[in-house]
Coordinates of C-alpha atoms in Angstrom, one line a residue:
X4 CA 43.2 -4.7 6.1
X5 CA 41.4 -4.7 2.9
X6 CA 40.5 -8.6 2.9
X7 CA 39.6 -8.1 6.9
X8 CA 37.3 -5.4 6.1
X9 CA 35.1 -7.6 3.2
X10 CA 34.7 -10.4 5.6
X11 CA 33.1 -8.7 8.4
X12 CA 31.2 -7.0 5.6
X13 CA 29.3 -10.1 4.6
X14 CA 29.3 -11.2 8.5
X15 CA 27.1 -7.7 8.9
X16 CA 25.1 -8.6 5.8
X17 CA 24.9 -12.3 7.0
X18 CA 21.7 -11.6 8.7
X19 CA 19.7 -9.9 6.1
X20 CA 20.9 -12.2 3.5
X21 CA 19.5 -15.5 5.7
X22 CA 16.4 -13.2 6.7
X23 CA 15.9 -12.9 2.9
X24 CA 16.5 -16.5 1.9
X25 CA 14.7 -18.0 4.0
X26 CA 11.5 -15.9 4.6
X27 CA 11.5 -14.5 0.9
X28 CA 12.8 -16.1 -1.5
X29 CA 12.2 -19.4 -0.9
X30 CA 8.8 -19.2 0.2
X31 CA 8.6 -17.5 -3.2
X32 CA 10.2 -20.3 -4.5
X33 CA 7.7 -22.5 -2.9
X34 CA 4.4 -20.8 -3.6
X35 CA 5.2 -21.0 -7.2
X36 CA 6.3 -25.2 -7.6
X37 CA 3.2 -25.7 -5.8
X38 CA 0.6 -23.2 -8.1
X39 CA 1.4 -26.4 -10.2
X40 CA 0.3 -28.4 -7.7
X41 CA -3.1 -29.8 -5.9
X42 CA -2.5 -30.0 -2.3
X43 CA -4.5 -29.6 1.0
X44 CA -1.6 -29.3 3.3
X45 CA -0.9 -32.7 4.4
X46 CA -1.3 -35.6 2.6
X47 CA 0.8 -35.8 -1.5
X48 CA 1.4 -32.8 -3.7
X49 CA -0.3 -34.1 -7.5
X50 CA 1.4 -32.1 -10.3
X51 CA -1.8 -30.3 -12.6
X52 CA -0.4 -28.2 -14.8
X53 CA -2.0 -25.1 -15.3
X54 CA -5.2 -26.1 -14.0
X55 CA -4.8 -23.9 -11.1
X56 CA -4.2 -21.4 -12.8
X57 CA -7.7 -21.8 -15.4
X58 CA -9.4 -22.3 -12.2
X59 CA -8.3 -19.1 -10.6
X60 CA -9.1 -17.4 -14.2
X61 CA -12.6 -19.1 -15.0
X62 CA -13.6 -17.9 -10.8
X63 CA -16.3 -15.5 -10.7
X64 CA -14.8 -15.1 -7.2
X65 CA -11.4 -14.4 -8.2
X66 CA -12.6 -11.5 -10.8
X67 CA -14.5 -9.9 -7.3
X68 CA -11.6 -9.9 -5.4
X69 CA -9.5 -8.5 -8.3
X70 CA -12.5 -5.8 -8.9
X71 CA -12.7 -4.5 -5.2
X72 CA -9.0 -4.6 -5.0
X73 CA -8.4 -2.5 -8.0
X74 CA -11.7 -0.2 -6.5
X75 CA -9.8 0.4 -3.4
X76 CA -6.5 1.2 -5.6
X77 CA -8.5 3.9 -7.6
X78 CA -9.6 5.3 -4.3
X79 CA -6.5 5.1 -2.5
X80 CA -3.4 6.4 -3.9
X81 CA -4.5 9.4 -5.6
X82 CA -6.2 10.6 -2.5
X83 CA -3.9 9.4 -0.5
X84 CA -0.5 10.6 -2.4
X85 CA -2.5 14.2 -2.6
X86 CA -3.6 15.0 1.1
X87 CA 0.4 13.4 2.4
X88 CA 1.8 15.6 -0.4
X89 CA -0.5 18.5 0.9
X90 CA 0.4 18.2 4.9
X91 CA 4.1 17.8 3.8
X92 CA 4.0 21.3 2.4
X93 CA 2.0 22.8 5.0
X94 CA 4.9 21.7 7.7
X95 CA 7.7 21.9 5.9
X96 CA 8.2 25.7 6.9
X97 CA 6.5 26.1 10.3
X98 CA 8.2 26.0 13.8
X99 CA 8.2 22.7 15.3
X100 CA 8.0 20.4 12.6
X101 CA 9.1 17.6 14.5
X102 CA 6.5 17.1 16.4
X103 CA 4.1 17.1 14.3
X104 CA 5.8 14.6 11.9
X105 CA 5.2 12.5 15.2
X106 CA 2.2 12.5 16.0
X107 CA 1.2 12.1 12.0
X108 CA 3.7 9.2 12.1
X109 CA 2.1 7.5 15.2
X110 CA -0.6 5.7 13.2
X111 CA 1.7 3.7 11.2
X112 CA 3.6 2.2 14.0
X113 CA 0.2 1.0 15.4
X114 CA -0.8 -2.4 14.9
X115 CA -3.2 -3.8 12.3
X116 CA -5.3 -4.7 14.5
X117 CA -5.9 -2.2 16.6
X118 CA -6.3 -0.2 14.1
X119 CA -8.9 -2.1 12.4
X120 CA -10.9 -2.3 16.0
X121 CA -10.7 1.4 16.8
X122 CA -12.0 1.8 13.0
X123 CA -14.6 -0.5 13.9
X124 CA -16.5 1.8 16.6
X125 CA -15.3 4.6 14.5
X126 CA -17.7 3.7 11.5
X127 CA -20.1 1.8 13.1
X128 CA -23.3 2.8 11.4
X129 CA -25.6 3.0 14.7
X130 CA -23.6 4.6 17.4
X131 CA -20.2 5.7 15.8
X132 CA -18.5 8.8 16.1
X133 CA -18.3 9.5 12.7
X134 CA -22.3 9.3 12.2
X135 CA -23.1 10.9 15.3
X136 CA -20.5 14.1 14.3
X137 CA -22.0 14.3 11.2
X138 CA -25.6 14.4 12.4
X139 CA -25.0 17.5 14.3
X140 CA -24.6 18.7 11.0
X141 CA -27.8 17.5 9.8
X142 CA -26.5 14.2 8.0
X143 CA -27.6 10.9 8.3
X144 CA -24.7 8.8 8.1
X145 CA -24.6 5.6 6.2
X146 CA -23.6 2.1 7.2
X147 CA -20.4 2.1 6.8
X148 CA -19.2 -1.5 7.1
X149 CA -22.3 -3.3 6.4
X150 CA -23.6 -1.1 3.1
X151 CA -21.7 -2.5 0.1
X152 CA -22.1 0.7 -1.4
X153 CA -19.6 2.3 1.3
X154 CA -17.5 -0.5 3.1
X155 CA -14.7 -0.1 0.2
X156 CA -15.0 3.4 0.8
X157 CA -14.7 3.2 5.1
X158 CA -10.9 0.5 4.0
X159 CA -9.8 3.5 1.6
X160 CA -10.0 6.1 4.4
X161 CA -8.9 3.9 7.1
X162 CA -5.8 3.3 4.9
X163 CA -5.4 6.8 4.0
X164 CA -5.2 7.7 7.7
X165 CA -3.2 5.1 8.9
X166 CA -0.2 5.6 6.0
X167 CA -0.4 9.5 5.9
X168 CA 2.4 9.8 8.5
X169 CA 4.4 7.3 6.4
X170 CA 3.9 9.5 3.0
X171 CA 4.2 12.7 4.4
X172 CA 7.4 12.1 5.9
X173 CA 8.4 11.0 2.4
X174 CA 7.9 14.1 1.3
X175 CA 9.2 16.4 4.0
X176 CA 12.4 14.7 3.1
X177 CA 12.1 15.4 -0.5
X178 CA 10.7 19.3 0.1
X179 CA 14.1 19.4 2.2
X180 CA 15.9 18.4 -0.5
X181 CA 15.0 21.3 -2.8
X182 CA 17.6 23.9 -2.6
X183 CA 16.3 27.1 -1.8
X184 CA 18.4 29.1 -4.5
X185 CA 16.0 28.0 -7.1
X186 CA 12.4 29.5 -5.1
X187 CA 14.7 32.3 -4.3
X188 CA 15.8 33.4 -8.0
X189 CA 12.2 32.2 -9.3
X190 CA 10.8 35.5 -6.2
X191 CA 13.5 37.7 -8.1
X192 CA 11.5 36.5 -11.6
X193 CA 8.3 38.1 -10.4
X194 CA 7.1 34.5 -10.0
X195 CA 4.0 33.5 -8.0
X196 CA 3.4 30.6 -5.0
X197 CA 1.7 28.6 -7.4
X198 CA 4.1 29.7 -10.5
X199 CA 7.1 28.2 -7.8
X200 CA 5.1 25.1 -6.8
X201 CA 3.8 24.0 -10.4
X202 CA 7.6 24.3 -11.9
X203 CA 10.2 23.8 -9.1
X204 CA 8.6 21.7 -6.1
X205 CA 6.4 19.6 -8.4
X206 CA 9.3 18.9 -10.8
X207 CA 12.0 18.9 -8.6
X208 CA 9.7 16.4 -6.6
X209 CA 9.2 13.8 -8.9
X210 CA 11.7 11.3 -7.5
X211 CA 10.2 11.4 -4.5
X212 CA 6.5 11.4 -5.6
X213 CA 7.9 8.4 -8.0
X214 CA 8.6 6.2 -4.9
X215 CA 5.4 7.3 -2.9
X216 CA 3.3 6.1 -5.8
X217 CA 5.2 2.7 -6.5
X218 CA 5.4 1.6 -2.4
X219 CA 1.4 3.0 -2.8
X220 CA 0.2 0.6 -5.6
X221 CA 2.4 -2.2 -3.9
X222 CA 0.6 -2.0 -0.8
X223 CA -2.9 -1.4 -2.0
X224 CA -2.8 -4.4 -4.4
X225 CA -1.7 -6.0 -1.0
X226 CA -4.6 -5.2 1.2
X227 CA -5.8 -7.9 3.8
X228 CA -5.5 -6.8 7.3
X229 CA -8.3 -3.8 7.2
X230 CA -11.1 -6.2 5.6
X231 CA -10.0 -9.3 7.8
X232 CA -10.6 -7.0 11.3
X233 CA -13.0 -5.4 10.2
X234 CA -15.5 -7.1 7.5
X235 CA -14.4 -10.3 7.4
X236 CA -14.8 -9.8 3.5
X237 CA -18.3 -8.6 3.5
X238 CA -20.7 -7.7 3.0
X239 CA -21.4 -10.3 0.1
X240 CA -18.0 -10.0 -0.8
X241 CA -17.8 -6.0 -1.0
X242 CA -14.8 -6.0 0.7
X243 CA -13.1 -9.1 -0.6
X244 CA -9.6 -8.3 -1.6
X245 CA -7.1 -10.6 -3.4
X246 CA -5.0 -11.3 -0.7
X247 CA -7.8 -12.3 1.1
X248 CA -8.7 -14.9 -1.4
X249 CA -5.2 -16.0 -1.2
X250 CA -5.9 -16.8 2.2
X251 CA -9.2 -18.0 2.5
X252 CA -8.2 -20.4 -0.2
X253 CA -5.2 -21.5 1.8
X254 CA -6.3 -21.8 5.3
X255 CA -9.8 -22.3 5.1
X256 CA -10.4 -24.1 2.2
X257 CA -7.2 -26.4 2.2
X258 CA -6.5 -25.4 -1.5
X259 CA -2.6 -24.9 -1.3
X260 CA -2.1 -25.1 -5.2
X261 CA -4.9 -22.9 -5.9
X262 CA -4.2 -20.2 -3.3
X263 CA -0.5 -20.2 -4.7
X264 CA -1.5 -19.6 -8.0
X265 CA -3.6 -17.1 -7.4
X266 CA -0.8 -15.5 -5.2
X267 CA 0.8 -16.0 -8.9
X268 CA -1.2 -14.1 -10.4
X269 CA -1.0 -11.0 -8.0
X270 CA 2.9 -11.3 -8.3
X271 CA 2.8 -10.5 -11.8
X272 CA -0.4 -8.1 -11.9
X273 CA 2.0 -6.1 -9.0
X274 CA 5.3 -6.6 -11.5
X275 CA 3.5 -5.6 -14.4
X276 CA 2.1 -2.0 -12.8
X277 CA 5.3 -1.7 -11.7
X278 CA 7.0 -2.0 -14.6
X279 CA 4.6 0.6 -16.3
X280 CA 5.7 2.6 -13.8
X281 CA 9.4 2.9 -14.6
X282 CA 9.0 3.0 -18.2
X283 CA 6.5 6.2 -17.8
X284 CA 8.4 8.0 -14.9
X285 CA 10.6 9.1 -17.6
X286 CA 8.1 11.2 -19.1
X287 CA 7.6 12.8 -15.7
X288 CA 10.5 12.1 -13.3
X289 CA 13.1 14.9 -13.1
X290 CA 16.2 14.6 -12.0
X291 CA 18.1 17.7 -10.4
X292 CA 21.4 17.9 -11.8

């Protein structure tokens, strides 16, 4: 029974473990034989060394696409992580949570795409419904996708909105994981909402908060699909991300090598973070025991 029950174990985890190999890790693999590499994509792989690499390193363009990147980081997470943390109180208590964790939650199943093309009309700076709202308020809004002053700013909060759902539900599953004995002896203590919510929900919150932040930088560092719909990049490079140099130097330049190595380069800049992460969440990351 015993010997039956690990073999259709690894039959269930078959799946995963092919889906894995074969659209992970060896593409990983891949990517990173041919940053050693100069190749267009059809004709002979040349082995260069590290070239690619000095290349990616000694490209003005690279260090713009690593700069607006780590802008859109800045303005992403914290604001992000704060408002999701903020709605995930607010419902955690009220009647009918469910529904509105739905209808916060639809945006995220929603395509790229469409996203990006609703956004589009959205923030456009002549006739969009964000300019003409705020000029009933006597605000002239800017333009939003074509300004480089402001099209970083219009991918943060199209982000923002679109993962909300996805962090906020995050945390409605951490806030239910609080016990209520410990906000129930801290109100026969004397102490305050904000005394509770500075040293039991924040604390006891931390995990959860933890995990927000790291899937957060992950996918900021990762951002393609708003400036590709939207901005295709611009303008002059304002919206230029790192993934999209990855691509642009894969399938519109033809550089394989150079695209993987500056795919590389992002694999390690996202490691690295990540690692900071863990070593300094135990400063901060309480555990309820």
């Amino acid at each position: 029974m015993k010997k039956n029950n690990t073999v259709w174990g690894y039959i269930f985890l078959a799946p995963q473990l092919v889906g894995l190999l074969a659209f992970a890790l060896i593409p990983l693999g891949f990517a990173f034989v041919l940053s050693f590499m100069k190749w267009d994509g059809f004709g002979e792989k040349t082995f260069v060394g590290l070239s690619n690499f000095i290349g990616q390193f000694s490209n003005p363009v690279f260090w713009k696409a690593l700069g607006n990147t780590a802008y859109y980081t800045v303005l992403y997470i914290p604001i992000g992580i704060t408002i999701s943390l903020v709605l995930a109180i607010a419902l955690n208590k009220i009647k009918g949570k469910e529904l509105y964790r739905i209808f916060f939650f639809m945006p995220v199943i929603t395509s790229s795409v469409s996203v990006g093309v609703i956004w589009m009309w959205i923030l456009n700076g002549d006739f969009g419904i964000l300019n003409q709202a705020l000029s009933y308020i006597g605000i002239a809004g800017p333009q939003w996708l074509t300004d480089t002053k402001w099209v970083m700013i219009s991918i943060a909060m199209l982000s923002i909105w679109w993962q909300l759902g996805y962090n906020m539900v995050i945390f409605l599953a951490g806030l239910q994981g609080i016990s209520n004995s410990y906000y129930e002896a801290a109100e026969i203590d004397g102490a305050t909402g904000f005394q509770k919510f500075m040293h039991i929900t924040l604390p006891l919150l931390s995990p959860t908060t933890f995990f927000v932040t790291i899937m957060s930088i992950i996918s900021s560092f990762q951002v393609f699909d708003q400036a590709f719909v939207m901005t295709n990049g611009g303008p002059a490079k304002s919206s230029y991300t790192i993934v999209y140099h990855v691509y642009e130097n894969a399938f519109i330049n033809f550089r394989m090598g150079e695209s993987s190595a500056a795919a590389m380069i992002l694999f390690v800049i996202i490691l690295i973070f990540t690692l900071i992460q863990f070593r300094v969440s135990k400063r901060w990351v309480h555990y309820e025991e």
